[in-house]
């Protein structure tokens, strides 16, 4: 009888926001499984959103109403151990860096410009968020969603102590497959052919590149050193040729493990009473706005270059300058083939895409430098 009464006691703890969060968790799991949208993170985040929003959940810290004793939840421990101190996002950057091959970018350095151009939406969205009444640090955290780089968004929002880390993380990972290109390009532009002529990139250049980028980023935006440095260190162990086992571990075991333990603790900041609010809806809208304008910025920059260039750039490649690696490059390849089955844009898009990965880390550092 006492167990039955205890069960009904738990039920009475359910608020109307909790079922909303269960639904959101289910949607995230669906997007990860059915739509293949960053399943390694959306599935843990979705499941975690359900865990933390069960009544009196043991996954989060609870205070016994009778004894007053505090029982620490495992998600609190994981959040404090790896998210609150920015450790997990930075370790994930090592794995991402080890996955990246900068050869297409180094073969065609012009692609670096698209990575820079595709960060336009970040700073415009910061301005828009501040106009809507968000605190300037929250506005800066929301704007970085436009980088389409989940670890950067999580790290920036955590360093700036944003009140909306959960909503920002969900937005950053949910928009990665949305590339609004057809609305701002013509069929003729989408059919522009860009033959790929791979240039020879020496081993010395591939090794020197991550070191030089770290130096430059440190001088231009010192706050970006941790972001860029960990990314470039991962790439260095890939290219040095004498740490193959470490490179493989970083690309697989490390990246998978950190992704797993990063996704679930993020749900700690998705408690129903904090997440289900008008501010969350506004963040999702602003995040989408930032992402769209980043993509459009890259496309428009490609169009601008075509006014002065003899060898035309397919404007769709400009949209790959966002940091959603390698998803945005794959999307551009599919769109190019949809217009012309013989028009392969993948290598050009990869060049712009890896440039965007570096640019988003630098942009994150610039945001931190301005608003810390």
Short mmCIF file of N, CA, C and O in Angstrom, two decimals, residues 31 37 148 171-181 284 287-296 319 322 324 327-328 331 335:
data_model
loop_
_atom_site.label_atom_id
_atom_site.label_comp_id
_atom_site.label_asym_id
_atom_site.label_seq_id
_atom_site.Cartn_x
_atom_site.Cartn_y
_atom_site.Cartn_z
N UNK A 31 14.60 12.57 -34.96
CA UNK A 31 15.47 13.25 -35.92
C UNK A 31 16.81 12.53 -36.07
O UNK A 31 17.36 12.42 -37.16
N UNK A 37 20.09 13.12 -38.51
CA UNK A 37 20.61 14.44 -38.17
C UNK A 37 21.45 14.35 -36.90
O UNK A 37 20.90 14.36 -35.78
N UNK A 148 26.89 26.75 -36.93
CA UNK A 148 26.53 25.35 -37.22
C UNK A 148 27.58 24.40 -36.68
O UNK A 148 27.90 23.39 -37.29
N UNK A 171 19.31 23.77 -30.75
CA UNK A 171 19.22 24.54 -32.00
C UNK A 171 20.44 24.32 -32.88
O UNK A 171 20.34 24.13 -34.09
N UNK A 172 21.62 24.32 -32.27
CA UNK A 172 22.86 24.19 -33.04
C UNK A 172 22.93 22.86 -33.79
O UNK A 172 23.43 22.80 -34.92
N UNK A 173 22.43 21.79 -33.19
CA UNK A 173 22.50 20.49 -33.83
C UNK A 173 21.29 20.17 -34.69
O UNK A 173 21.36 19.31 -35.56
N UNK A 174 20.17 20.85 -34.45
CA UNK A 174 18.96 20.54 -35.21
C UNK A 174 18.94 21.20 -36.58
O UNK A 174 18.23 20.73 -37.48
N UNK A 175 19.71 22.27 -36.77
CA UNK A 175 19.63 23.02 -38.02
C UNK A 175 20.68 22.62 -39.04
O UNK A 175 20.77 23.21 -40.12
N UNK A 176 21.50 21.64 -38.72
CA UNK A 176 22.64 21.35 -39.58
C UNK A 176 22.24 20.87 -40.97
O UNK A 176 23.02 20.95 -41.91
N UNK A 177 21.05 20.32 -41.13
CA UNK A 177 20.65 19.81 -42.45
C UNK A 177 19.85 20.83 -43.23
O UNK A 177 19.38 20.55 -44.33
N UNK A 178 19.66 22.02 -42.68
CA UNK A 178 18.86 23.03 -43.35
C UNK A 178 19.77 24.00 -44.10
O UNK A 178 20.43 24.82 -43.50
N UNK A 179 19.82 23.86 -45.41
CA UNK A 179 20.68 24.75 -46.19
C UNK A 179 19.80 25.45 -47.24
O UNK A 179 19.46 24.86 -48.27
N UNK A 180 19.38 26.69 -47.00
CA UNK A 180 18.43 27.39 -47.86
C UNK A 180 19.12 27.97 -49.10
O UNK A 180 19.34 29.18 -49.19
N UNK A 181 19.45 27.13 -50.07
CA UNK A 181 20.26 27.56 -51.20
C UNK A 181 19.42 27.89 -52.43
O UNK A 181 19.66 28.89 -53.10
N UNK A 284 15.17 29.32 -30.73
CA UNK A 284 15.10 28.42 -31.88
C UNK A 284 14.91 29.22 -33.18
O UNK A 284 15.53 28.95 -34.20
N UNK A 287 18.17 31.10 -33.88
CA UNK A 287 19.18 30.16 -34.36
C UNK A 287 18.98 29.82 -35.82
O UNK A 287 19.94 29.77 -36.60
N UNK A 288 17.73 29.58 -36.19
CA UNK A 288 17.42 29.30 -37.60
C UNK A 288 17.77 30.50 -38.46
O UNK A 288 18.33 30.37 -39.56
N UNK A 289 17.45 31.68 -37.96
CA UNK A 289 17.76 32.92 -38.66
C UNK A 289 19.27 33.04 -38.90
O UNK A 289 19.72 33.35 -40.00
N UNK A 290 20.05 32.78 -37.86
CA UNK A 290 21.51 32.87 -37.97
C UNK A 290 22.04 31.87 -38.98
O UNK A 290 22.90 32.19 -39.81
N UNK A 291 21.52 30.66 -38.94
CA UNK A 291 21.99 29.60 -39.83
C UNK A 291 21.69 29.94 -41.29
O UNK A 291 22.54 29.78 -42.17
N UNK A 292 20.47 30.41 -41.52
CA UNK A 292 20.07 30.76 -42.89
C UNK A 292 20.94 31.89 -43.43
O UNK A 292 21.42 31.84 -44.56
N UNK A 293 21.16 32.91 -42.61
CA UNK A 293 21.93 34.05 -43.10
C UNK A 293 23.41 33.71 -43.26
O UNK A 293 24.09 34.31 -44.10
N UNK A 294 23.93 32.78 -42.47
CA UNK A 294 25.30 32.32 -42.72
C UNK A 294 25.40 31.66 -44.08
O UNK A 294 26.33 31.91 -44.85
N UNK A 295 24.44 30.78 -44.39
CA UNK A 295 24.45 30.09 -45.68
C UNK A 295 24.30 31.09 -46.83
O UNK A 295 25.02 31.02 -47.82
N UNK A 296 23.37 32.01 -46.66
CA UNK A 296 23.15 33.02 -47.70
C UNK A 296 24.38 33.90 -47.87
O UNK A 296 24.75 34.28 -48.98
N UNK A 319 27.84 28.16 -49.68
CA UNK A 319 27.05 27.75 -48.52
C UNK A 319 27.75 26.69 -47.70
O UNK A 319 27.43 26.50 -46.52
N UNK A 322 29.83 27.10 -43.99
CA UNK A 322 29.43 26.92 -42.60
C UNK A 322 30.18 25.72 -42.02
O UNK A 322 30.76 24.92 -42.76
N UNK A 324 29.25 22.94 -40.44
CA UNK A 324 28.62 21.61 -40.28
C UNK A 324 29.39 20.59 -41.11
O UNK A 324 28.97 20.20 -42.19
N UNK A 327 28.62 17.48 -43.23
CA UNK A 327 27.26 17.44 -43.74
C UNK A 327 26.99 18.46 -44.83
O UNK A 327 26.38 18.14 -45.87
N UNK A 328 27.43 19.71 -44.64
CA UNK A 328 27.11 20.74 -45.62
C UNK A 328 27.77 20.45 -46.96
O UNK A 328 27.18 20.69 -48.02
N UNK A 331 25.67 17.88 -48.71
CA UNK A 331 24.44 18.47 -49.22
C UNK A 331 24.69 19.18 -50.54
O UNK A 331 23.92 19.05 -51.50
N UNK A 335 23.07 18.39 -54.21
CA UNK A 335 22.33 19.41 -54.96
C UNK A 335 22.94 19.62 -56.34
O UNK A 335 22.23 19.84 -57.32
#
